[in-house]
């Protein structure tokens, strides 16, 4: 299936479309994780043509149905719709995917254990496996009642750093201009864990209650929203530090991550507009993060605030924070235990001398990363339905595509691979945007403020109910439908939200039908 189509067969070369020139120098940011074949001028012209916004809404665009390019798989009405390998993997690569899937699904146990390949969990953790947070490789959800656990949701925590406590930033190689300086809680670290091994207290219990909000829409419709209020209840190690900032996080869906990783950094930065130079009210900003993996600053792409640069780094951070497992990027056997949690740090870990004293060695981490990169994007449904086509027009006319940028062409990679030179449709610019006070967590992360979030990709969003058994959206699952998710938009997206509130009901219904087709 590789080479299923080529860009040369798409549209004739045209002049490059006008793009915003960022005022900040980002020329030092490179795609260090990829072996790239540079684009020719002819390729760049063809790419500009096929990624230009549509002008005709009477029919689907060429290849629009295949959101993941040649890696796209047929959409299936089953819970495993997000768990399929990229369609253009070789036989050997599909075997590698299956082995990675085994590690992703593995239920880890405490050390020491007779199953040396599966021990090392904790001592503090949020889940016993990757799959238990990313259920069926889909979205997690908030607790649905007092007896429901928060296994696919947790609270991040940090405290502000005063000017007197700020180190000599100019002397730090990891200093990134514009970073908001915070520190982990001195006792609880950067993430609260609600499970623990015997003999250790869990750090907390996630408590959430909702305050109802009603919003009147055009045509006499009324939307019932819910405003969440979170609490870190039953703290196991004393109170949080003064000024502690909490941020709820629901596990996101996993599809298409390798394709997002293969988008050229320059293509993402070309749409950054921190000062709103074009006056459209949209001020997308990149989150630039320090990569311990490559020893250099890189563009953040992954995580709800774009706090990680690569799929491997995101996977390693999840092993450490969610399960207390050591990897080459986070070699501490105690995971997230702080120096104040002495009993936790003294617990025997599952480090294997044959694997460098790690619980997940480089081979294991690479297998999980390969699996995560190659979870396939399902094909869109109903792309030629008249209501869906009208909804796509509403999507563009309302300005939704200013942040949810439809398509890209990935890098041509020297070693080929499933992500090489694909026309993809993620509907995200992967940039940070101020989403208003309603969605603010008031907790900075890197360069992201407490009101900013990365634009989430929309591909596959219409299959959420099928895969995950629920329809909860946004970073904390507060929205119970796609319409509720839209109505929570504020800040830079306030005018788009207001347009949805006041538009004709049939236009609003068409917009939702378009989103459900993605």
XYZ file of C-alpha atoms in Angstrom:
518
model
C 0.000 0.000 0.000
C 2.955 2.369 0.434
C 3.068 4.818 -2.431
C -0.726 4.486 -2.720
C -0.738 7.983 -4.137
C 1.824 10.717 -4.710
C 1.563 14.451 -4.453
C 2.752 14.774 -8.027
C -0.617 13.461 -9.149
C -2.610 16.060 -7.222
C -2.750 19.611 -8.511
C -0.549 21.602 -10.870
C 2.126 23.751 -9.209
C 1.001 27.160 -8.010
C 2.641 30.018 -6.181
C 3.121 29.547 -2.438
C 0.217 30.988 -0.468
C 0.877 34.014 1.709
C 1.799 33.078 5.259
C 2.333 34.967 8.507
C 5.982 35.722 9.182
C 6.572 35.285 12.916
C 8.352 38.161 14.644
C 10.339 35.763 16.830
C 13.368 33.927 15.491
C 12.539 30.223 15.523
C 15.194 29.256 13.004
C 17.046 27.238 15.653
C 14.132 24.813 15.968
C 14.778 21.698 13.930
C 13.110 18.341 13.386
C 15.911 16.508 15.182
C 13.878 13.321 15.548
C 13.577 12.732 11.789
C 15.879 11.931 8.875
C 14.522 14.273 6.232
C 14.787 14.594 2.483
C 14.556 18.361 1.795
C 11.663 19.529 -0.339
C 12.252 20.857 -3.790
C 10.721 24.142 -4.921
C 8.358 22.208 -7.173
C 7.187 20.042 -4.282
C 6.672 23.107 -2.092
C 4.467 24.668 -4.752
C 2.328 21.539 -5.102
C 2.012 21.269 -1.336
C 0.871 24.876 -1.084
C -1.815 24.152 -3.655
C -3.256 21.059 -2.012
C -3.251 22.578 1.505
C -4.832 25.888 0.522
C -8.293 26.518 2.066
C -11.215 25.345 -0.076
C -13.259 27.688 -2.211
C -15.818 25.156 -3.434
C -18.027 23.500 -0.830
C -20.282 21.599 -3.194
C -18.221 18.408 -3.127
C -15.522 16.744 -0.995
C -11.911 17.717 -1.641
C -9.490 15.273 -3.228
C -8.355 12.636 -0.700
C -10.295 14.350 2.113
C -11.779 11.021 3.164
C -8.331 9.629 3.986
C -7.381 11.658 7.045
C -4.114 9.787 7.565
C -3.090 9.619 3.917
C -1.975 6.154 2.847
C -1.897 5.139 6.527
C -5.696 5.523 6.782
C -7.784 2.461 7.603
C -11.431 1.754 6.901
C -13.700 3.138 9.621
C -15.207 0.323 11.671
C -18.273 0.554 13.887
C -16.568 -1.200 16.795
C -14.699 -0.356 19.976
C -11.332 -1.275 18.387
C -11.671 1.346 15.644
C -8.688 3.315 17.058
C -6.504 0.253 17.718
C -5.573 -0.710 14.162
C -2.096 -0.405 12.608
C -1.371 2.070 9.824
C -2.546 0.592 6.525
C 0.819 1.124 4.825
C 3.005 -0.778 7.296
C 5.156 -3.580 5.931
C 4.692 -7.111 7.256
C 7.757 -6.722 9.507
C 6.548 -3.336 10.782
C 3.147 -4.766 11.607
C 4.850 -7.425 13.741
C 6.734 -4.636 15.524
C 3.411 -2.847 16.052
C 1.921 -5.983 17.617
C 4.830 -6.362 20.046
C 4.519 -2.684 21.006
C 0.805 -3.215 21.542
C 1.632 -6.010 23.956
C 3.757 -3.649 26.051
C 1.121 -0.902 25.818
C -1.510 -3.298 27.168
C 0.741 -5.033 29.722
C -0.508 -4.889 33.311
C 2.517 -4.081 35.466
C 3.042 -5.453 38.979
C 5.175 -4.444 41.924
C 8.759 -5.558 42.384
C 10.163 -7.989 43.247
C 8.024 -10.469 41.317
C 8.522 -13.794 39.614
C 7.524 -12.138 36.326
C 10.655 -10.013 35.946
C 9.497 -8.664 32.587
C 6.374 -7.148 34.163
C 7.512 -5.768 37.512
C 8.423 -2.249 38.568
C 5.024 -0.589 39.034
C 4.857 2.397 41.371
C 5.172 2.776 44.279
C 2.710 5.586 43.353
C 0.749 5.401 40.122
C -2.410 6.397 38.263
C -2.845 3.197 36.260
C -1.311 -0.278 35.905
C -1.002 -0.074 32.125
C -0.996 2.455 29.299
C -4.252 0.964 28.007
C -6.076 1.616 31.282
C -5.744 5.370 30.769
C -6.083 5.364 26.974
C -9.031 2.984 26.950
C -9.171 1.248 23.552
C -6.622 3.913 22.499
C -9.403 6.476 22.845
C -10.333 9.221 25.274
C -10.465 8.920 29.012
C -13.285 10.366 31.076
C -13.855 12.072 34.419
C -15.376 10.099 37.305
C -19.053 9.552 36.554
C -20.156 9.182 40.156
C -18.894 8.876 43.738
C -18.030 5.198 43.230
C -16.236 5.647 39.886
C -12.437 5.902 39.899
C -10.462 8.529 37.995
C -8.274 5.915 36.292
C -8.117 7.848 33.004
C -7.848 11.315 34.557
C -5.503 12.996 37.034
C -4.449 16.379 38.379
C -1.154 18.038 37.517
C 0.245 20.289 40.222
C 2.887 22.994 40.434
C 3.718 26.019 42.534
C 4.855 29.479 41.475
C 8.543 30.362 41.681
C 9.359 33.776 43.099
C 11.929 36.062 41.523
C 14.300 35.385 44.410
C 14.041 31.635 43.792
C 14.544 31.898 40.041
C 17.983 30.551 39.049
C 20.455 32.339 36.824
C 18.527 31.595 33.662
C 21.224 32.828 31.294
C 23.569 30.181 32.687
C 21.138 27.334 32.049
C 21.387 25.506 28.737
C 17.787 24.419 29.191
C 16.518 28.009 29.400
C 13.776 28.736 26.882
C 12.794 32.378 26.384
C 9.235 33.082 27.503
C 9.006 30.101 29.850
C 6.769 30.520 32.887
C 8.845 29.401 35.838
C 7.090 27.042 38.186
C 8.222 24.144 40.338
C 6.682 20.815 41.352
C 5.028 20.627 44.743
C 7.907 19.785 47.146
C 5.986 16.822 48.572
C 3.651 15.690 45.799
C 5.744 16.417 42.707
C 4.254 17.462 39.378
C 1.409 14.952 39.186
C -0.938 13.529 41.794
C -1.226 9.728 41.892
C -4.378 8.180 43.319
C -3.141 4.569 43.576
C -0.254 3.032 45.481
C 1.390 -0.264 46.349
C 0.629 -1.908 49.714
C 2.367 -0.087 52.532
C 2.233 3.268 50.753
C -0.507 5.838 50.980
C -2.022 7.076 47.728
C -1.466 10.782 47.269
C -5.103 11.822 46.928
C -8.588 11.128 45.668
C -9.886 13.175 42.762
C -13.161 14.847 43.677
C -15.245 16.715 41.129
C -18.637 18.357 41.350
C -20.501 20.258 38.660
C -22.411 23.517 38.721
C -25.088 23.718 35.999
C -25.068 26.526 33.456
C -27.759 27.263 30.904
C -27.080 28.985 27.596
C -29.839 30.130 25.268
C -29.270 29.562 21.562
C -31.039 30.844 18.492
C -34.273 29.159 17.486
C -35.387 28.714 21.084
C -32.829 26.005 21.840
C -31.224 25.812 25.281
C -27.855 24.189 26.020
C -27.146 22.853 29.519
C -23.442 23.131 30.353
C -21.674 22.009 33.516
C -18.884 23.932 35.255
C -16.539 21.522 37.089
C -15.034 22.235 40.488
C -12.063 20.025 41.365
C -10.579 19.089 44.706
C -7.569 17.008 45.685
C -9.332 15.204 48.530
C -7.954 12.819 51.164
C -4.363 13.992 50.739
C -2.027 11.238 51.926
C 1.104 13.268 52.688
C -0.138 16.458 54.273
C -1.377 19.673 52.657
C -0.283 20.901 49.256
C 2.222 23.749 49.209
C 0.922 27.287 49.429
C -0.147 28.564 46.027
C -0.389 25.081 44.508
C -1.969 25.173 41.048
C -4.018 22.166 39.926
C -4.835 21.215 36.352
C -7.230 18.374 35.430
C -6.170 16.184 32.500
C -8.185 13.496 30.729
C -6.184 10.991 28.660
C -6.505 11.964 24.959
C -7.083 9.643 21.996
C -3.969 8.071 20.464
C -4.548 7.936 16.698
C -2.272 9.635 14.161
C 0.522 10.619 16.559
C 3.338 9.622 14.197
C 1.803 11.712 11.430
C 1.650 14.752 13.728
C 5.294 14.154 14.625
C 6.213 14.152 10.911
C 4.671 17.547 10.099
C 7.527 19.963 9.280
C 8.181 22.359 12.147
C 8.390 25.197 9.637
C 4.855 24.467 8.416
C 3.478 24.768 11.949
C 5.481 27.895 12.800
C 4.362 29.560 9.567
C 0.895 29.894 11.105
C 2.063 31.220 14.483
C 0.914 34.800 15.011
C 1.732 35.775 18.630
C 0.979 39.467 18.122
C -2.081 38.911 15.893
C -0.335 40.671 13.030
C -3.153 39.881 10.617
C -5.810 41.269 12.958
C -8.099 38.231 12.873
C -8.156 37.875 16.661
C -6.266 34.551 16.559
C -2.817 34.550 18.184
C -1.429 31.057 17.933
C 1.876 30.568 19.744
C 4.305 27.646 19.737
C 5.276 25.949 22.962
C 9.048 25.563 22.717
C 10.325 22.892 25.105
C 13.709 21.578 26.134
C 14.301 18.086 24.772
C 16.368 15.923 27.107
C 16.221 13.342 24.335
C 18.188 15.538 21.895
C 19.739 18.164 24.200
C 18.162 21.072 22.346
C 15.005 23.210 22.261
C 12.254 21.740 20.079
C 8.690 22.536 19.132
C 6.200 21.077 21.600
C 3.513 19.024 19.848
C 2.138 16.495 22.333
C 0.167 16.859 25.531
C -2.766 19.142 26.205
C -0.444 22.158 26.435
C 2.106 20.845 23.893
C 4.628 20.117 26.639
C 6.496 17.299 24.841
C 8.289 17.361 21.495
C 8.221 13.699 20.412
C 6.121 10.575 20.802
C 9.028 8.828 22.550
C 9.380 11.655 25.095
C 5.628 11.682 25.706
C 5.659 7.902 26.216
C 8.579 8.060 28.650
C 6.921 10.839 30.663
C 3.741 8.752 30.927
C 5.684 5.697 32.099
C 7.305 7.787 34.841
C 4.337 9.867 35.965
C 1.413 7.510 35.375
C 2.978 4.181 36.365
C 6.230 4.933 38.216
C 8.303 3.077 35.602
C 11.894 3.998 34.719
C 13.088 4.490 31.125
C 16.280 5.890 29.557
C 14.684 9.365 29.590
C 13.459 9.049 33.209
C 15.816 6.539 34.868
C 14.564 6.946 38.459
C 13.092 3.663 39.651
C 10.713 5.389 42.027
C 8.932 7.324 39.288
C 7.396 10.547 40.600
C 8.199 10.052 44.295
C 9.772 13.194 45.733
C 12.663 13.425 48.198
C 10.078 14.099 50.902
C 8.485 10.696 50.254
C 11.371 8.686 51.696
C 9.528 5.368 52.080
C 8.480 5.598 48.461
C 12.048 6.093 47.276
C 13.296 3.193 49.413
C 10.892 0.717 47.809
C 12.588 -2.012 45.762
C 12.139 -1.242 42.075
C 12.068 -3.518 39.050
C 15.283 -2.315 37.442
C 16.878 -5.151 35.496
C 20.717 -5.240 35.445
C 20.546 -6.823 31.986
C 18.726 -3.715 30.774
C 20.893 -1.034 32.329
C 19.042 -1.084 35.644
C 15.851 0.144 33.941
C 12.310 -1.174 34.134
C 11.650 -0.194 30.500
C 14.851 -0.237 28.452
C 15.458 1.564 25.173
C 14.094 -1.359 23.142
C 10.881 -1.441 25.136
C 10.433 2.327 24.969
C 11.032 2.288 21.207
C 8.433 -0.461 20.744
C 5.788 1.475 22.670
C 6.659 4.623 20.736
C 6.409 2.726 17.425
C 2.997 1.394 18.416
C 1.854 4.874 19.439
C 3.093 6.423 16.193
C 1.274 3.895 14.048
C -2.230 3.774 15.486
C -4.163 4.437 12.307
C -6.597 7.258 11.591
C -9.959 5.832 10.467
C -11.408 7.096 7.192
C -14.041 9.800 7.383
C -17.694 8.940 6.970
C -20.421 10.674 4.957
C -18.025 13.090 3.246
C -20.451 13.699 0.372
C -23.596 14.023 2.513
C -25.242 17.410 1.706
C -25.601 18.338 5.385
C -21.946 17.462 6.057
C -20.810 19.524 3.074
C -22.870 22.469 4.311
C -21.403 21.990 7.786
C -17.890 22.143 6.340
C -18.787 25.478 4.745
C -20.127 26.744 8.083
C -16.898 25.543 9.741
C -14.788 27.700 7.418
C -17.122 30.704 7.273
C -17.334 30.812 11.071
C -13.532 30.868 11.342
C -13.045 27.507 13.052
C -10.284 26.616 10.563
C -8.153 29.505 11.842
C -7.056 27.195 14.686
C -8.267 23.816 13.466
C -6.137 23.924 10.327
C -7.342 21.166 8.046
C -4.361 19.589 6.317
C -0.601 19.259 5.945
C 1.913 17.246 3.981
C 4.403 15.408 6.171
C 8.162 15.341 5.647
C 9.596 13.047 3.036
C 11.702 10.708 5.207
C 14.991 9.123 4.127
C 13.943 5.697 5.348
C 10.418 5.940 3.963
C 7.981 4.650 6.532
C 4.270 4.997 7.074
C 4.507 8.709 7.898
C 6.620 9.742 4.887
C 5.211 12.365 2.471
C 1.530 11.944 3.332
C -1.331 14.399 2.814
C -3.068 14.338 6.199
C -6.151 16.029 7.675
C -5.785 16.433 11.472
C -7.697 19.745 11.796
C -5.221 21.338 14.209
C -2.453 23.936 14.039
C -0.733 22.340 17.108
C -0.272 25.850 18.527
C -1.267 27.374 21.862
C -4.367 29.559 22.041
C -5.992 31.570 24.812
C -9.303 29.796 25.295
C -10.742 32.231 27.818
C -11.490 32.225 31.509
C -14.096 29.467 31.295
C -11.520 26.844 30.265
C -8.551 28.325 32.154
C -6.709 26.096 34.612
C -4.520 29.003 35.814
C -1.470 26.738 35.699
C 1.334 27.681 33.282
C 3.312 24.938 31.563
C 6.467 25.869 29.689
C 5.531 28.851 27.552
C 1.810 28.134 27.857
C -0.127 30.413 30.180
C -2.892 29.300 32.498
C -5.443 30.233 29.824
C -3.755 28.566 26.849
C -4.251 25.100 25.392
C -2.916 23.354 22.303
C -5.483 23.034 19.526
C -6.542 19.367 19.715
C -6.692 17.401 16.450
C -10.266 16.630 15.438
C -9.689 13.527 13.302
C -11.636 10.570 14.635
C -13.693 12.735 16.996
C -16.976 11.463 15.547
C -16.096 7.904 16.622
C -15.647 8.779 20.308
C -18.922 7.197 21.404
C -18.168 4.067 19.373
C -14.661 3.621 20.808
C -14.923 5.008 24.329
C -18.597 4.513 25.154
C -19.063 8.183 26.012
C -19.051 11.591 24.360
C -17.007 13.655 26.833
C -14.703 16.284 25.333
C -12.206 19.039 26.225
C -9.181 18.688 28.496
C -11.252 17.648 31.508
C -14.226 15.937 29.883
C -16.701 18.573 31.049
C -18.410 18.771 27.643
C -20.896 15.947 27.115
C -21.339 16.610 23.406
C -19.554 18.307 20.541
C -21.957 21.230 20.781
C -21.115 21.696 24.470
C -17.406 21.619 23.586
C -17.918 24.405 21.028
C -19.944 26.466 23.488
C -17.118 26.354 26.050
C -14.787 28.124 23.608
C -13.771 31.623 24.696
C -10.809 33.961 24.468
C -9.504 33.874 20.911
C -12.468 31.699 19.896
C -15.148 33.865 21.519
C -16.412 35.313 18.246
C -16.659 31.829 16.730
C -18.613 30.596 19.757
C -20.958 33.584 19.583
C -21.521 32.925 15.885
C -22.555 29.352 16.706
C -24.963 30.611 19.387
C -26.684 33.027 17.019
C -26.597 31.151 13.695
C -29.654 29.475 12.256
C -30.381 26.135 13.975
C -30.026 24.252 10.680
C -26.527 25.725 10.220
C -25.591 24.699 13.770
C -26.863 21.180 13.144
C -24.861 21.006 9.907
C -21.691 22.119 11.722
C -22.107 19.314 14.273
C -22.792 16.826 11.471
C -19.515 17.867 9.825
C -17.590 17.396 13.089
C -19.201 13.989 13.592
C -17.996 12.967 10.126
C -14.327 13.569 11.047
